[in-house]
Coordinates of C-alpha atoms and ligand atoms in Angstrom, one line a residue:
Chain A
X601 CA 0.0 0.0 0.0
X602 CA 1.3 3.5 -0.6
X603 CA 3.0 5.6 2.1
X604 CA 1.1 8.4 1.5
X605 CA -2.0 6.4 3.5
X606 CA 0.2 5.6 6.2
X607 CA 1.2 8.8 6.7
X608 CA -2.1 10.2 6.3
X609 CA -3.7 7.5 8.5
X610 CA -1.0 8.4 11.3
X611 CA -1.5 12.0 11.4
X612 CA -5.7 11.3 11.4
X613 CA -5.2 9.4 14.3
X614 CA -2.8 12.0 16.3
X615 CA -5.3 14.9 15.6
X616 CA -8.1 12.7 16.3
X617 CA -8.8 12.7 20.2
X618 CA -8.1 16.3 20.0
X619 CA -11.2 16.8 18.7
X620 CA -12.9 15.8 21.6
X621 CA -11.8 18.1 24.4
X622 CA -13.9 20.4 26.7
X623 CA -15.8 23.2 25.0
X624 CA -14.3 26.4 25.7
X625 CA -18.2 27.6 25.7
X626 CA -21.1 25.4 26.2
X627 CA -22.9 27.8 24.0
X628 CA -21.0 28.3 21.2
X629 CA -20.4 25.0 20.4
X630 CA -24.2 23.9 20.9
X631 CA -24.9 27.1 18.8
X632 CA -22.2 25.6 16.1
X633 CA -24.0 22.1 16.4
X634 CA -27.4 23.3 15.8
X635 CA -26.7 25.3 12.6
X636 CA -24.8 22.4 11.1
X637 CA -28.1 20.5 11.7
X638 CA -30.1 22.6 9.7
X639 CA -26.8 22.6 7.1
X640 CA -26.7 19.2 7.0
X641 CA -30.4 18.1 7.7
X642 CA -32.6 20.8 6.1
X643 CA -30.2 21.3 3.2
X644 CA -30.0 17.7 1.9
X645 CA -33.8 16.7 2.2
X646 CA -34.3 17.8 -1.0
X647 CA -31.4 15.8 -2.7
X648 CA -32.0 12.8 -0.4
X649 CA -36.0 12.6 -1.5
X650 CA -35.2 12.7 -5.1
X651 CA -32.9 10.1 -4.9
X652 CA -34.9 7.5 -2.9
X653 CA -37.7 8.1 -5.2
X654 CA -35.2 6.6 -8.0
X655 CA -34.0 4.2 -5.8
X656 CA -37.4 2.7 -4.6
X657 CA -38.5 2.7 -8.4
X658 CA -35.0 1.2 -10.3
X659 CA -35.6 -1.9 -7.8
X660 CA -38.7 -1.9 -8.6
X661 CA -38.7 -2.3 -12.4
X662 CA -35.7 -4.1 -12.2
X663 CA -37.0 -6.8 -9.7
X664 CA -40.0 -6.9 -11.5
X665 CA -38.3 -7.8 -14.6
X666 CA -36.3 -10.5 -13.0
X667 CA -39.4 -11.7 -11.4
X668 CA -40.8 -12.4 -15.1
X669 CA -43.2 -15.1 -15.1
X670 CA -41.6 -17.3 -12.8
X671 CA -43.1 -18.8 -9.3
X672 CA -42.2 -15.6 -6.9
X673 CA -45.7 -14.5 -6.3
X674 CA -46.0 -11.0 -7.3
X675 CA -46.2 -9.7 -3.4
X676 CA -43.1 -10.2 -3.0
X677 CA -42.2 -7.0 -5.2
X678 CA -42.9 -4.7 -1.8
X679 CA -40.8 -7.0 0.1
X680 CA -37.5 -6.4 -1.8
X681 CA -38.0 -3.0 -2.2
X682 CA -38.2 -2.5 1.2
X683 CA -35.8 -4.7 2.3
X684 CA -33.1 -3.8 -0.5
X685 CA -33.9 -0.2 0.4
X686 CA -33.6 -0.4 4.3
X687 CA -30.3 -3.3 4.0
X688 CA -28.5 -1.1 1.4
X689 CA -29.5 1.3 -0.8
X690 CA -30.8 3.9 1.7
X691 CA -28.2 3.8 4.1
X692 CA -25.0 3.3 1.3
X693 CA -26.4 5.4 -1.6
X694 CA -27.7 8.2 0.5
X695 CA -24.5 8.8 2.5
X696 CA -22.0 8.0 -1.0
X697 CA -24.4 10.9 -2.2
X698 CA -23.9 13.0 1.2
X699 CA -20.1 13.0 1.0
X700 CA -20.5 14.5 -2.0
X701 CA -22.8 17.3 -0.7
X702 CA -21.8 17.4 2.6
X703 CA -18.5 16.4 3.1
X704 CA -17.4 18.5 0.2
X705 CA -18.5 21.3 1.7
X706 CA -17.1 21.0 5.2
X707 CA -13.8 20.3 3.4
X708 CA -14.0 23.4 1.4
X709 CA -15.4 25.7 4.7
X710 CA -12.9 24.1 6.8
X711 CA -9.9 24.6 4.1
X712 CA -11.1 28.1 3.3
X713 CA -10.8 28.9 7.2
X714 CA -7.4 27.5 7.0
X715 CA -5.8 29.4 3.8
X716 CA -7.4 33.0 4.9
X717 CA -5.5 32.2 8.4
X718 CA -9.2 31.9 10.3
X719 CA -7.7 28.9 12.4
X720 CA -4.6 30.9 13.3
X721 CA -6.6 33.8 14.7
X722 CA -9.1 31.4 16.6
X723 CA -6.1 29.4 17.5
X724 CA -4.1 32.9 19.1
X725 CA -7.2 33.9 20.8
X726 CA -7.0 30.6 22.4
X727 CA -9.5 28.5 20.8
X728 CA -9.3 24.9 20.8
X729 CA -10.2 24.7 16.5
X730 CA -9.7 20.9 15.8
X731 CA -12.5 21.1 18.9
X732 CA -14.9 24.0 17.6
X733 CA -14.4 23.2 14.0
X734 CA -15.1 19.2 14.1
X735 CA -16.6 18.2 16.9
X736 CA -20.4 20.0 16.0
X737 CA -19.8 18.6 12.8
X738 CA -19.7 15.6 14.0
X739 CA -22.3 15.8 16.5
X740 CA -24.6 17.1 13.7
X741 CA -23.7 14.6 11.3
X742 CA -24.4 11.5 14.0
X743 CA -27.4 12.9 14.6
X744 CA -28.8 14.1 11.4
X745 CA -27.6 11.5 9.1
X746 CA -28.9 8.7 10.6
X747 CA -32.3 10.7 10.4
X748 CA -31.9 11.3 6.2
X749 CA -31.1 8.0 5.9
X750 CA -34.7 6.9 7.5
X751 CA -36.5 9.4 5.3
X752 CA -34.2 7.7 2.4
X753 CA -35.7 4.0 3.2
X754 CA -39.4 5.7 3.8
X755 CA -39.6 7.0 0.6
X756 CA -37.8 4.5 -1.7
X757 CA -40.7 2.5 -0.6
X758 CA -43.1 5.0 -1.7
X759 CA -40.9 5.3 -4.9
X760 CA -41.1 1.5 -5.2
X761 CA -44.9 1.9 -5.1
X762 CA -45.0 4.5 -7.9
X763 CA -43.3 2.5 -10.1
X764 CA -45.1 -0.6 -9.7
X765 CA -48.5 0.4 -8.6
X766 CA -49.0 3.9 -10.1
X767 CA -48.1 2.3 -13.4
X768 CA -50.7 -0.3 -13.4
X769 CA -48.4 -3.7 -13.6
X770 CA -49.3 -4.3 -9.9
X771 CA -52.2 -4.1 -7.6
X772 CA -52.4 -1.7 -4.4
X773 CA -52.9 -4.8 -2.3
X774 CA -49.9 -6.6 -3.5
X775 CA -47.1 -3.9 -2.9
X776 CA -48.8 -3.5 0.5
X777 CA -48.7 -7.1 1.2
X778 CA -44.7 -7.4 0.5
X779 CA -44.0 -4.4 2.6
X780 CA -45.6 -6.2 5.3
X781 CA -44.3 -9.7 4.7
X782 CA -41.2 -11.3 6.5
X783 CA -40.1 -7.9 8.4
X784 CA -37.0 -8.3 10.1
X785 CA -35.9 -5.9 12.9
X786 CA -32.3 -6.7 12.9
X787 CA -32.4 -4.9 9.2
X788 CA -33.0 -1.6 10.9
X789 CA -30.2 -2.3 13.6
X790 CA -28.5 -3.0 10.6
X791 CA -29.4 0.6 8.5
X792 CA -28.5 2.5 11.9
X793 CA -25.1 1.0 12.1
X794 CA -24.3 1.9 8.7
X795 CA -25.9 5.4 9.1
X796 CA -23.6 6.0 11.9
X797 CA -20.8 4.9 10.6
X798 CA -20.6 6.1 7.2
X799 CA -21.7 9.5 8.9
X800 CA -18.7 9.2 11.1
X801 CA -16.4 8.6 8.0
X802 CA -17.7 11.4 6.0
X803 CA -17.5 14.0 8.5
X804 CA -13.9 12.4 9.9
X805 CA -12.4 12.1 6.6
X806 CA -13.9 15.7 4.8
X807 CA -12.6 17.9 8.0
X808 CA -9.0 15.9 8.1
X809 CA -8.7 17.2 4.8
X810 CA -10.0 20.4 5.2
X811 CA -8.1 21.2 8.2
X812 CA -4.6 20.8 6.8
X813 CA -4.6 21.8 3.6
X814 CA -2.0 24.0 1.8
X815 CA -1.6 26.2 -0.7
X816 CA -3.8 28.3 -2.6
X817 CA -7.6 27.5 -4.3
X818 CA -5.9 24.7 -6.6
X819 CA -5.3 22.6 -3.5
X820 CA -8.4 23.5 -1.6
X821 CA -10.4 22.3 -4.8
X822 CA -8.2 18.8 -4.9
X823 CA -8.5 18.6 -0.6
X824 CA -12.5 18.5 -1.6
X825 CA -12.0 16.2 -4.2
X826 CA -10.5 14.1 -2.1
X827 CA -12.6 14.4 0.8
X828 CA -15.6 13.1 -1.3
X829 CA -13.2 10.3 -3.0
X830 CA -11.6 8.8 0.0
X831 CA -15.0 9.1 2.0
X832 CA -16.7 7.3 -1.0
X833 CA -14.0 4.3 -0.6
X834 CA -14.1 4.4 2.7
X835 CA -17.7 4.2 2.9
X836 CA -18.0 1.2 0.9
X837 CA -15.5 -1.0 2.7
X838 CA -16.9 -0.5 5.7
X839 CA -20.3 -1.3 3.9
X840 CA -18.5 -4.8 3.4
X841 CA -17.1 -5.2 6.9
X842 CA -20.5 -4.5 8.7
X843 CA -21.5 -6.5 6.2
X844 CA -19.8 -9.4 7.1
X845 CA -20.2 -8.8 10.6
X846 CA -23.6 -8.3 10.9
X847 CA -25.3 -11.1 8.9
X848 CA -23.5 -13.8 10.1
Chain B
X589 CA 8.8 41.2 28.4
X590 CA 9.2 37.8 25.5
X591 CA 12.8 37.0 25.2
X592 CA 13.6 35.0 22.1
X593 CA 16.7 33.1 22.9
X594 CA 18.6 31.5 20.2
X595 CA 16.4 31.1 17.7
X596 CA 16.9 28.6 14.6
X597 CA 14.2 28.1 12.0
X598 CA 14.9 25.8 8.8
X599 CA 12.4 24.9 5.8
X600 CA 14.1 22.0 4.4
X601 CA 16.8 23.7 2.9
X602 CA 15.9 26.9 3.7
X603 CA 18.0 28.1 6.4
X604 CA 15.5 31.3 7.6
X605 CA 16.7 31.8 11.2
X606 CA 20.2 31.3 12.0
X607 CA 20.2 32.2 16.2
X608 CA 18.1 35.2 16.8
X609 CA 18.5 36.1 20.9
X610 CA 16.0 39.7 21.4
X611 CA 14.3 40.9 24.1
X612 CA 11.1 42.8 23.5
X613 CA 10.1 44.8 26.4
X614 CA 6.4 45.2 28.1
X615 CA 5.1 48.6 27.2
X616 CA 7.3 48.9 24.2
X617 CA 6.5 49.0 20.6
X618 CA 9.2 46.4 19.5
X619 CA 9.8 46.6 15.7
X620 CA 11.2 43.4 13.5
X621 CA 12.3 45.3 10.5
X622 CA 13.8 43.8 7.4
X623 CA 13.6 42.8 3.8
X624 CA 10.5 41.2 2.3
X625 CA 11.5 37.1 3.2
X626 CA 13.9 38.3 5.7
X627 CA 11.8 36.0 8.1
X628 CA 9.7 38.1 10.1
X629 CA 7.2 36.9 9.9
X630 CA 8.3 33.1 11.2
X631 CA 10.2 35.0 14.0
X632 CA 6.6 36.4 15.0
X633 CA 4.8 33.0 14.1
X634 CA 7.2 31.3 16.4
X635 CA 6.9 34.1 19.0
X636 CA 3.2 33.2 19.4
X637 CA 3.4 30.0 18.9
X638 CA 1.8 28.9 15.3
X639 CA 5.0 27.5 14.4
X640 CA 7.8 25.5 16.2
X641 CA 11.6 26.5 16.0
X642 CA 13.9 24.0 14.9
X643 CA 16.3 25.3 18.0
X644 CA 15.9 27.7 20.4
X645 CA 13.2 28.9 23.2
X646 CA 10.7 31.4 23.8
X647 CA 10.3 33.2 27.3
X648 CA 7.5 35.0 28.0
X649 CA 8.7 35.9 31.4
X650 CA 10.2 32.7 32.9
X651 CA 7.8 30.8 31.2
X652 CA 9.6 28.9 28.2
X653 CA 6.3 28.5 25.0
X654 CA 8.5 26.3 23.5
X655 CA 7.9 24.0 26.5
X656 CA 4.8 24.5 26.8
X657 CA 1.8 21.6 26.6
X658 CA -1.1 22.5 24.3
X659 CA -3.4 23.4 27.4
X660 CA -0.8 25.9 29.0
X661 CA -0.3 27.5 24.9
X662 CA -4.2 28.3 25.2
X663 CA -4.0 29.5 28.5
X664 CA -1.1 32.1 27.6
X665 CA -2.8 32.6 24.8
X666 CA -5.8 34.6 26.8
X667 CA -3.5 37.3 27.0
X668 CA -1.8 37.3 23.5
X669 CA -3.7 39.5 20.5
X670 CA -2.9 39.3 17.0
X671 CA -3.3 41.4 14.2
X672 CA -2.9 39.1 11.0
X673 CA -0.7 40.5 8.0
X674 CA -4.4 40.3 6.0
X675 CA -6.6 40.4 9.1
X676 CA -8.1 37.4 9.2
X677 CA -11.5 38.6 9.8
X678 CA -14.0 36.1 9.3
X679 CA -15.8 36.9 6.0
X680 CA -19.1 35.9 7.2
X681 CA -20.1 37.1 10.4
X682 CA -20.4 41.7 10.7
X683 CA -17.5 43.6 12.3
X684 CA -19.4 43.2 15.7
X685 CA -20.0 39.2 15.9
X686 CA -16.0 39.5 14.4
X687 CA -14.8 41.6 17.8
X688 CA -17.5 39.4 19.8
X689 CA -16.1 36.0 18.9
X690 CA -13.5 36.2 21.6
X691 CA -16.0 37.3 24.5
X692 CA -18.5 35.2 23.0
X693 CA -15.9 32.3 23.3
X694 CA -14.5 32.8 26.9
X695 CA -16.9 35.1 28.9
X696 CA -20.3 34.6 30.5
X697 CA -21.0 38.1 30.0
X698 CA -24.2 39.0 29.4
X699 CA -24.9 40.1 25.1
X700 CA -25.6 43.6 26.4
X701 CA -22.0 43.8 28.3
X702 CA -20.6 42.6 25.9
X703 CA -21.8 44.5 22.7
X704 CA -20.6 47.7 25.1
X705 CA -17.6 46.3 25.4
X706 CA -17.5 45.9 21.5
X707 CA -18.7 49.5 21.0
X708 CA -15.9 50.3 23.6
X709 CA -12.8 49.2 21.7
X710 CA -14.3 50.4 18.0
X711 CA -14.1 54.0 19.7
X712 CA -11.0 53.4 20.3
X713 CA -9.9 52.5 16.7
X714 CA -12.2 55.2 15.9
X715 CA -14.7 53.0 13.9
X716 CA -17.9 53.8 16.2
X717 CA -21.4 53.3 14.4
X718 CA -19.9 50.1 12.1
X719 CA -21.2 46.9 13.9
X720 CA -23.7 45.9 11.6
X721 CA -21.1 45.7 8.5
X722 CA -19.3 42.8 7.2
X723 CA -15.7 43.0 6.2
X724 CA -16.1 42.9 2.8
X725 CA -18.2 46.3 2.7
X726 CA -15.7 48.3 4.6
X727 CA -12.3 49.6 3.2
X728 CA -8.5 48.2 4.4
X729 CA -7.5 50.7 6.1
X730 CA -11.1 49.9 8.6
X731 CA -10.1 46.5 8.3
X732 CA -6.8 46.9 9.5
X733 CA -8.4 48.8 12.6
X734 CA -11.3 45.7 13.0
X735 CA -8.8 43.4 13.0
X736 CA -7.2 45.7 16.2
X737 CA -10.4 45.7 18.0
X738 CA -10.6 42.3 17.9
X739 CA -7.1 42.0 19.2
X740 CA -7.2 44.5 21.8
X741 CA -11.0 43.2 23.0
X742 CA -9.8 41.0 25.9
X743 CA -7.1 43.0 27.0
X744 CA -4.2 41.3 26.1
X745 CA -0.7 41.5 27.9
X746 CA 0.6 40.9 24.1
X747 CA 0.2 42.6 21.0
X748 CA 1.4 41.3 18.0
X749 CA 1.0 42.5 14.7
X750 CA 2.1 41.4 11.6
X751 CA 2.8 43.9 8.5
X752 CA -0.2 46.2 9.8
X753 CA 0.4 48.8 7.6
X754 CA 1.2 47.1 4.6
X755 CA -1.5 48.2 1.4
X756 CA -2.1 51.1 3.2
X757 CA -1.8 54.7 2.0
X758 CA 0.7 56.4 4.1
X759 CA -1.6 58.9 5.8
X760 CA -3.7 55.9 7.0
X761 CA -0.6 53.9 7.9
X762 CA 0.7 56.7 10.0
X763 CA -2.8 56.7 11.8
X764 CA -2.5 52.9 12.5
X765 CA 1.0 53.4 13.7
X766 CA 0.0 55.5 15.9
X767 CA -2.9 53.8 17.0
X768 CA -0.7 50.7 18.0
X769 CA 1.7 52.9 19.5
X770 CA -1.4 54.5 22.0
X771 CA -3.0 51.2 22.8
X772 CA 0.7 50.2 24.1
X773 CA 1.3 53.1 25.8
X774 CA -2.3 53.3 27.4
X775 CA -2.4 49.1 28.5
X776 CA 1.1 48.9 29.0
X777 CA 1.0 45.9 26.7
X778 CA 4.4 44.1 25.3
X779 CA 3.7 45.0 21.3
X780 CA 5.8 43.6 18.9
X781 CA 5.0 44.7 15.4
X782 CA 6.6 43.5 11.4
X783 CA 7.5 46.1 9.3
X784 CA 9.4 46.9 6.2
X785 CA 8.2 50.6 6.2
X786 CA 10.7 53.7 7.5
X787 CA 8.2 55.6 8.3
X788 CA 6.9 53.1 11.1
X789 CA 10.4 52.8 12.2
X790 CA 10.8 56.4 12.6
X791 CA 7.6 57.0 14.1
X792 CA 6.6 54.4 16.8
X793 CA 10.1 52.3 16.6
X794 CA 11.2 52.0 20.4
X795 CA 13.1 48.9 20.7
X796 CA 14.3 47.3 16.7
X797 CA 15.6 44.5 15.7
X798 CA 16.7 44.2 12.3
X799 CA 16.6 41.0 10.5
X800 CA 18.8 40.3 7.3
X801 CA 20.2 36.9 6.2
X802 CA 18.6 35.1 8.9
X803 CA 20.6 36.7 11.6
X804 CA 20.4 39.6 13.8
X805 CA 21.6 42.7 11.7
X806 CA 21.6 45.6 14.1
X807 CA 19.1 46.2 17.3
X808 CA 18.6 50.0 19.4
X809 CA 15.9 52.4 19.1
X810 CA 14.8 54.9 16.4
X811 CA 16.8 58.0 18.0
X812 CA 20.2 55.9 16.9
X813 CA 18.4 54.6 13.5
X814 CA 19.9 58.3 11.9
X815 CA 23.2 57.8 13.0
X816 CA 23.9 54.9 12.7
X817 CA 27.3 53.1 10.8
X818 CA 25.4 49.8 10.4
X819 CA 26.1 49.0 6.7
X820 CA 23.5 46.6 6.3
X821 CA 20.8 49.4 8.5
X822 CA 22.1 51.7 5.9
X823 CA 21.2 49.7 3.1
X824 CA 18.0 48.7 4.4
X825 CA 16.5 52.4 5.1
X826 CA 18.2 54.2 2.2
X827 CA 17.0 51.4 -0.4
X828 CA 15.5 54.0 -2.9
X829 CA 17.7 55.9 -5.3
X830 CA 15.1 59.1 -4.0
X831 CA 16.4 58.6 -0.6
X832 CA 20.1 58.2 -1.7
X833 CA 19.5 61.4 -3.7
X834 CA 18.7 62.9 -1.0
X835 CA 21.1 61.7 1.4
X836 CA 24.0 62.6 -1.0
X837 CA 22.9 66.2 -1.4
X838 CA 22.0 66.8 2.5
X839 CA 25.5 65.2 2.8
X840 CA 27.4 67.4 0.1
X841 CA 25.7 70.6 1.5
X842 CA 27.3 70.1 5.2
Ligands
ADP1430 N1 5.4 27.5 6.0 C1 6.5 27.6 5.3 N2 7.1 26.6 4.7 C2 8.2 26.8 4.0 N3 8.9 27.9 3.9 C3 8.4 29.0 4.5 C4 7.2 28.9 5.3 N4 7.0 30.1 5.8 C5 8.0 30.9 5.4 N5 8.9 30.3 4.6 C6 10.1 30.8 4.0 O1 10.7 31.6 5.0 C7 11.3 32.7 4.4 C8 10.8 34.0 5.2 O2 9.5 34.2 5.0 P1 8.7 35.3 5.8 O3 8.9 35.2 7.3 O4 7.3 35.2 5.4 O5 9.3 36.7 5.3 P2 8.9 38.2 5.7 O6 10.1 38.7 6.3 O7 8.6 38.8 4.4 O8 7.7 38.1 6.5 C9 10.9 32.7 3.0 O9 12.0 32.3 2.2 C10 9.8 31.7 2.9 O10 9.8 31.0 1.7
MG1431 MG1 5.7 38.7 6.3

């Protein structure tokens, strides 16, 4: 593997912990958190609704057309749907899509604070930044994240349901009848984990490189590049390893 | 008083500081003069701390920084104010959240104390009446003066200021000189200030060190500056072929 991860990966986790020191002010830092919710909440429903619709609907027509005219009863369209939605697709596609909207941007505030010497000043007046920068992030992200990700596997659902029912190929009852077939709780344990911890990754990995970057606008462009592409990798291996872990 | 005590500083390669030992005294304006790249503006970085030195030690009293945990930095660091070379005002909060942020960050005072005390410190950099503006909408020069207020806001022991006149016309620059110069005087505050400008030096410069090829060129106050026999002080204040002119003729004329 190439040095530059190890380096990288070394100097992640020796900034790390200093992220999660005592506020200077209570205030600020719930003040901090609160905006970033609305940021990160409020400012991706939109983006996160459209994309569930398409989500729900592409498994849809695409389960139906395996489905064919074998022996899978027709029912069973709501069940994947939700199931594929809730396992995977909400929780993976919607935070893939978030590290591009989100942790793009937390790179680029971050890195912009950083090149017009905002840290340094906070830094002189005595400010703890790897704290006041990250750690609302962070908070926000945990908490609003997981949230989006919910909404995502609601409405793929209802997407599903356009696709199949709207359209005529299947009845009302049917859909309705898979969504309620074979529920399994350990699913939604399962969509929470991944919520967390691809919310953790994104935020981690898009203010790491936003907090040390260099140079002029060239490099704060590639240290939001980057932010999305590592956080996109990231994201999917640990979709693997929880995985792994969780369905055995 | 901050006593920099044998100071190294290398970039790779780039040998900037080569043993810099200076004292810079409380209630002083202490100038670092010399060239653009000379390195002043590492010397100051190190002397608050943004940067470490390669050798050397920084005493602000008989406390070394250089030894310092990150906890103790911060805690100095209540009585150190900054004025950045290009302010560093943040772009997207108005000149009065900008001089808040510090209060806002480590007082419990009430938003009515503390928007006097804001109010308070733009008088005294003679910007009264411009809370409600962002940075962007008001000129350099009232920048420059911001980013003072928002130095000067929690009383610092420390003053540092880094090119504060630079892009400045030199009426204004005067005005800021002096402005530093008052807020010293007045707090009894240790201010150490970058410069490449004469005029500063001549004006507010009571203890100088001049830097020049990583080393320290020449040190004393502005009364010897005229007098001096320092080649590389002569070089450095009668750089312009005006001010050689003019030195040759009020020389031929004696
Ligand atoms: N962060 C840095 N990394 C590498 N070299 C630097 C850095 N900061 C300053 N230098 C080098 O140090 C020298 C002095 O720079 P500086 O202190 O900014 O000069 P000035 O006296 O104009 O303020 C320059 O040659 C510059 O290239
Ligand atoms: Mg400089």
């Amino acid at each position: 593997m190439n040095p530059g991860f190890l380096y990288h990966f070394g100097k992640f986790v020796q900034w790390f912990p200093q992220i999660f020191s005592k506020p200077e002010n209570g205030r600020m830092y719930y003040k901090e958190v609160v905006r970033q919710m609305y940021d990160i909440g409020v400012g991706s429903l939109m983006i996160v609704f459209v994309i569930s619709i398409f989500i729900g609907a592409v498994t849809a027509i695409q389960f139906a057309y395996q489905l064919g005219n074998s022996f899978i009863p027709p029912y069973y369209i709501g069940y994947i749907v939700r199931d594929m939605a809730i396992i995977e697709l909400a929780p993976t596609f919607t935070c893939l899509v978030l590290a591009g909207k989100v942790g793009s941007n937390m790179a680029a505030e971050i890195g912009g604070m950083r090149q017009k010497e905002h840290i340094d000043a906070m830094e002189i007046m005595g400010v703890n930044t790897s704290s006041y920068l990250v750690m609302p992030k962070l908070i926000a992200a945990l908490i609003m994240i997981p949230v989006l990700v919910s909404i995502s596997a609601l409405i793929s659902n209802f997407g599903g349901y356009l696709a199949s029912v709207a359209t005529g190929y299947y009845s009302h009852s049917e859909y309705v009848q898979g969504l309620r077939s074979f529920f399994v709780p350990w699913n939604v344990v399962m969509m929470y984990v991944k919520a967390i911890s691809f919310a953790f990754i994104l935020t981690s990995v898009s203010c790491y490189q936003g907090y040390f970057v260099k140079g002029g606008s060239i490099e704060l462009g590639e240290a939001s590049t980057r932010a999305v592409v590592y956080s996109d990798i990231l994201i999917l291996i640990a979709d693997y390893i929880i995985a792994l872990v969780l369905t055995v | 008083m901050i006593r920099a005590e044998n100071i190294f500083k290398s970039f790779g390669d780039n040998h900037v500081l080569k043993g810099i030992d200076f004292t810079f005294e409380t209630g002083k304006t202490n100038l670092i003069i010399g060239k653009s790249g000379a390195g002043k503006t590492v010397l100051l970085k190190i002397l608050v701390g943004l940067m470490n030195p390669s050798e050397g030690h920084v005493w602000y009293h008989d406390r070394d920084l250089t030894q310092m945990s990150k906890e103790e930095t911060r805690e100095l660091r209540m009585d150190v104010g900054m004025l950045f070379q290009g302010n560093a005002l943040f772009d997207s909060m108005t000149v009065e959240e900008n001089i808040r942020f510090p209060l806002d960050m480590f007082t419990n005072r009430k938003l009515k104390e503390k928007v006097e005390r804001v109010n308070y410190c733009l008088e005294e950099v003679s910007l009264g009446g411009i809370n409600k503006k962002f940075p962007s909408e008001i000129s350099g020069g009232m920048q420059k003066r911001v980013g003072i207020a928002r130095a000067i806001v929690l009383e610092p022991k420390y003053l540092f200021c880094d090119e504060p006149n630079s892009g400045l016309d030199p009426k204004t620059a005067i005005k800021i000189d002096e402005l530093i110069s008052e807020i010293t005087k007045q707090h009894n505050i240790t201010t150490v200030i970058n410069t490449h400008d004469m005029n500063s030096v001549m004006e507010i410069g009571e203890k100088i060190c001049l830097l020049d090829a990583g080393k320290l060129a020449w040190e004393g106050g502005k009364e010897e500056v005229m007098n001096t026999t320092n080649k590389t002080l002569e070089d450095f204040i009668f750089a312009s072929p005006f001010l050689q002119r003019l030195r040759a003729r009020a020389l031929g004329s004696d």
